[in-house]
Coordinates of C-alpha atoms in Angstrom, one line a residue:
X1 CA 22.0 66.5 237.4
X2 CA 19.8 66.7 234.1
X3 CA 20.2 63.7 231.4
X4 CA 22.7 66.1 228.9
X5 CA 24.9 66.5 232.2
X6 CA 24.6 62.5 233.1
X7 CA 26.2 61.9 229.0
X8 CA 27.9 64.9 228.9
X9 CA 30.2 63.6 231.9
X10 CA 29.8 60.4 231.0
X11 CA 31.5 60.6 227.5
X12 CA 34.1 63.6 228.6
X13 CA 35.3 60.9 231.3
X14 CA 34.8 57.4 229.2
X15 CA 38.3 55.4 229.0
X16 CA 38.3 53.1 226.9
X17 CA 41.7 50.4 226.4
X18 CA 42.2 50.1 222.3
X19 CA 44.1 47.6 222.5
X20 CA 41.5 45.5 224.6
X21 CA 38.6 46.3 222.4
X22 CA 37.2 46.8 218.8
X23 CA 36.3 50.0 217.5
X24 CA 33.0 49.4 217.5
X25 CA 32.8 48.1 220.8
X26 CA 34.7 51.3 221.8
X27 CA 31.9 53.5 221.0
X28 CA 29.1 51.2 221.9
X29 CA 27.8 50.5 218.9
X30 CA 26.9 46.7 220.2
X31 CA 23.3 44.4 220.4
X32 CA 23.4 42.3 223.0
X33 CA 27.2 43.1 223.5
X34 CA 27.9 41.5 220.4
X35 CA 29.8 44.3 218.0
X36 CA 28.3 45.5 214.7
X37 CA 30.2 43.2 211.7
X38 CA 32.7 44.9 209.1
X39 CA 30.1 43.9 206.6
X40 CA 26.8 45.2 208.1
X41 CA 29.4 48.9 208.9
X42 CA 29.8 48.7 205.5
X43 CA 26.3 49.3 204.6
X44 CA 26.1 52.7 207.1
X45 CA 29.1 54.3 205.5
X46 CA 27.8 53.7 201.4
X47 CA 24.5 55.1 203.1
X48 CA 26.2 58.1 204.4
X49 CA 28.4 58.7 201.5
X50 CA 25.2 58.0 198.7
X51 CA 22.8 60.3 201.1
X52 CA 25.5 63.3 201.6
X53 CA 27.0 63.2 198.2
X54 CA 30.7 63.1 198.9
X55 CA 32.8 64.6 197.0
X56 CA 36.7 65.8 196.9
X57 CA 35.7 69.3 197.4
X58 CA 33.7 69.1 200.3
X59 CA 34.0 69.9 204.0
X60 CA 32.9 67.6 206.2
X61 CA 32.2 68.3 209.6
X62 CA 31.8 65.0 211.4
X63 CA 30.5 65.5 215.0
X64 CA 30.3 63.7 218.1
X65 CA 33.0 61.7 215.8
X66 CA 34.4 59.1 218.3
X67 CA 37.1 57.6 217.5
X68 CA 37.0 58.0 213.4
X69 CA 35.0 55.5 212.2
X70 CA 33.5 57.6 209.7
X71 CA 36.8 59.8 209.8
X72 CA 39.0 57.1 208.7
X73 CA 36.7 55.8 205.8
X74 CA 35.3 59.5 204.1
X75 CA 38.8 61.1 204.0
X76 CA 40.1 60.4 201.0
X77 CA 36.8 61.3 199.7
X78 CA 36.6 65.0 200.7
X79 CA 39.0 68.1 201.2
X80 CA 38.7 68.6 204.7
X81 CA 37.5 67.2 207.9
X82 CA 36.9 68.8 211.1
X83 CA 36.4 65.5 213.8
X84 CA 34.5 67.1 217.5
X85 CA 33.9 65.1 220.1
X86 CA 34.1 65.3 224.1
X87 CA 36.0 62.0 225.0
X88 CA 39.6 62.6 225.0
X89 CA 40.0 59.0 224.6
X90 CA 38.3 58.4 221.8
X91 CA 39.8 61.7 220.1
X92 CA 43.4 60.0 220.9
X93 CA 42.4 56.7 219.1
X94 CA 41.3 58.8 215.8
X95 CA 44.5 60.9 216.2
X96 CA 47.0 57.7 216.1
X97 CA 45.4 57.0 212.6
X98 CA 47.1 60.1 211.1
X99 CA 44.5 61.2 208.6
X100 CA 46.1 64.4 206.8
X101 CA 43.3 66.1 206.1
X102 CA 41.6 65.6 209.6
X103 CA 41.7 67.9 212.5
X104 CA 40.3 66.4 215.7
X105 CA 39.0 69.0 218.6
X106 CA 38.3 67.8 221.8
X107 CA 34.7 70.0 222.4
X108 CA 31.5 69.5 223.9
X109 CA 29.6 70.0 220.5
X110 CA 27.1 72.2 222.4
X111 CA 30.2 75.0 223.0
X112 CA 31.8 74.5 220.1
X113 CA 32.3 77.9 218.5
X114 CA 31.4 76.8 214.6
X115 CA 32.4 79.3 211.4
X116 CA 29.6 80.5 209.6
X117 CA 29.0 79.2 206.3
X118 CA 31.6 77.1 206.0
X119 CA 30.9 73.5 206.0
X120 CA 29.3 71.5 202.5
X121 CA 28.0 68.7 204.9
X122 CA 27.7 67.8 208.2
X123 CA 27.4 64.0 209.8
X124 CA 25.8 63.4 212.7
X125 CA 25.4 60.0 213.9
X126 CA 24.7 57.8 216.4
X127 CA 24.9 61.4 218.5
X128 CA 22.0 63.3 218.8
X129 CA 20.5 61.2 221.6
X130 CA 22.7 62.4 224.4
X131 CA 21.6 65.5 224.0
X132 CA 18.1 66.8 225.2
X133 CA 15.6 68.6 223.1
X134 CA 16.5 72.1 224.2
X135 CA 19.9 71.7 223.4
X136 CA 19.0 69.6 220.0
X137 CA 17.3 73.4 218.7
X138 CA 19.7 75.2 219.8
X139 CA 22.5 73.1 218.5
X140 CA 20.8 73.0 214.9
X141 CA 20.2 76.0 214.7
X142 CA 24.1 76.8 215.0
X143 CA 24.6 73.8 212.8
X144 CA 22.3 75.5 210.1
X145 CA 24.2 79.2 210.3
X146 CA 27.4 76.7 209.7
X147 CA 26.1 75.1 206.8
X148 CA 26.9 76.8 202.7
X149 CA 23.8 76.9 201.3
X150 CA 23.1 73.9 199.3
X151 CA 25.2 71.8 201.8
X152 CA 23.5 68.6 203.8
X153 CA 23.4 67.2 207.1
X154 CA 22.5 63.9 207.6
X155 CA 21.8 62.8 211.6
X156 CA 21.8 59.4 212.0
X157 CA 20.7 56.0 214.6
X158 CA 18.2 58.7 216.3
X159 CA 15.9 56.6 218.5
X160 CA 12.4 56.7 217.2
X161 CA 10.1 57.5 220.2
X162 CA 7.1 55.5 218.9
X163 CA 9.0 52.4 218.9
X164 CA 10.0 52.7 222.3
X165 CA 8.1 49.8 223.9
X166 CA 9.7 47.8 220.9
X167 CA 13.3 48.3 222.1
X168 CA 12.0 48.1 226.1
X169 CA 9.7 44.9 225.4
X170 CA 10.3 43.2 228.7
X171 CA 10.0 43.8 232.6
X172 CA 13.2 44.1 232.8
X173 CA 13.9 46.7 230.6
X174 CA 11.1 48.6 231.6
X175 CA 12.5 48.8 234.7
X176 CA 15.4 49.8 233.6
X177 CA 14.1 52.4 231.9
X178 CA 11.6 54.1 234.4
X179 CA 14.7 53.7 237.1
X180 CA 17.0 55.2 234.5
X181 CA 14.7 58.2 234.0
X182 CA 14.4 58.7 237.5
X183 CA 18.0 58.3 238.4
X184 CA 19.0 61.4 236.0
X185 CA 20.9 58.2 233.9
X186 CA 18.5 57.3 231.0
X187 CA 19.1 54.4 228.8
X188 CA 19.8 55.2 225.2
X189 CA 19.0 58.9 225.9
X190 CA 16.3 61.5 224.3
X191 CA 13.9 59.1 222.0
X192 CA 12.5 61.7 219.3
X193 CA 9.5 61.3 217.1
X194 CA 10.4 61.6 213.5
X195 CA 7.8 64.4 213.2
X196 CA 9.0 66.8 215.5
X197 CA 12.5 66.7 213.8
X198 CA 11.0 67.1 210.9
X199 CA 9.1 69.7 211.8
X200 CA 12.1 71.2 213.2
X201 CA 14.7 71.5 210.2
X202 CA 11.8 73.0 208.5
X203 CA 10.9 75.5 211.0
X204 CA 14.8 76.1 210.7
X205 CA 14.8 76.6 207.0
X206 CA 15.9 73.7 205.6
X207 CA 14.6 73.4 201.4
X208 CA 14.6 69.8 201.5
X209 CA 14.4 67.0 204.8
X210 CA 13.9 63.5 204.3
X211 CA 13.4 61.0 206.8
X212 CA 15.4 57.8 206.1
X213 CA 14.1 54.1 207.4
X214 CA 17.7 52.2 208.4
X215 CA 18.4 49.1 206.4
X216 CA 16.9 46.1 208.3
X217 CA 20.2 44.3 208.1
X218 CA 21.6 47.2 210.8
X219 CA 21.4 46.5 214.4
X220 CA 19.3 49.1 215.5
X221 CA 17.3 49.5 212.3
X222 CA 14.3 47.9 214.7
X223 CA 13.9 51.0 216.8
X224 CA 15.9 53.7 215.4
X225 CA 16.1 56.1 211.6
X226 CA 18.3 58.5 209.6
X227 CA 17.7 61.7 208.5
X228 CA 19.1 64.1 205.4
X229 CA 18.5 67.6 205.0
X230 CA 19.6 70.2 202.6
X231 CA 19.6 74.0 203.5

């Protein structure tokens, strides 16, 4: 089993109990197990919104969407949004919020068949790591043919791969980490140097790609940074 196989199983059989958990908690987004605070959230979504421009014509196209997060808070700034993501679970808990303008499809975002030029911007977050770098290109580039011209994706909580021995800074974790690798189950997922994503939404044709540091006030902003691009 290769590492997109271990998460790709992994999230298409994750049950979660709703009622037994936060949402943040739900989809992980935890340090130490404690859950991110409403007020530190807040900061990631007027991030997003400032970096994509939202607006009430736009559609959005927020994949590997969990269970809304983003969904539930950009809505009622935009026309449409499509919501993908493999967990059934998660797609179930964005469902019960009954956004109108939201349509949810349980995908693997790798298979999903995307219209061409059709999306204003695209979110990615907190998503790209469970894929591997194979599948990041070819995704992309689907992701690109998607976009209108002038739209903007913004990928987001990437790990950076030269701060890797920051987030695994003990024996422990190093451990876990080389056991993880070699057990086809790897902790966090692909780690990706900012330059080589970069590099890549150029090579794809992008006018314009900005690599964002995270606030420090976010959990993760210690190992991990955002990106925007415009085609």
């Amino acid at each position: 089993m290769n590492s997109r196989n271990f998460w790709t199983n992994f999230w298409s059989e994750y049950e979660s109990d709703p009622l037994n958990s936060d949402e943040q908690s739900q989809v992980f987004r935890t340090r130490d197990k404690s859950p991110i605070s409403q007020a530190v959230w807040n900061l990631t979504l007027q991030e997003v919104e400032i970096c994509l421009e939202l607006n009430s014509t736009d559609v959005l196209l927020d994949l590997a969407c969990g269970n809304g997060l983003f969904a539930e808070s950009f809505y009622s700034k935009v026309s449409l949004i499509d919501a993908l993501d493999i967990s059934k679970t998660l797609i179930e808990v964005l469902d019960k919020k009954y956004l109108n303008n939201v349509t949810t499809h349980i995908t693997d975002i790798c298979n999903y068949d995307y219209p061409s030029q059709y999306y204003s911007k695209i979110l990615w977050y907190a998503g790209i790591q469970y894929i591997d770098k194979k599948n990041i290109i070819i995704l992309l580039t689907k992701l690109r043919d998607s976009l209108c011209k002038g739209g903007k994706i913004y990928i987001g909580d990437i790990p950076d791969e030269s701060k890797l021995w920051i987030y695994f800074n003990t024996p422990e974790r190093k451990a876990d980490y080389f056991n993880g690798i070699t057990s086809n189950k790897p902790l966090i997922g692909t780690w990706i140097q900012e330059q080589w994503l970069y590099q890549l939404l150029i090579f794809l044709g992008f006018s314009h790609v900005e690599i964002i540091p995270q606030n420090p006030k976010l959990i993760y902003s210690d190992f991990r940074f955002d990106l925007l691009a415009t085609l």
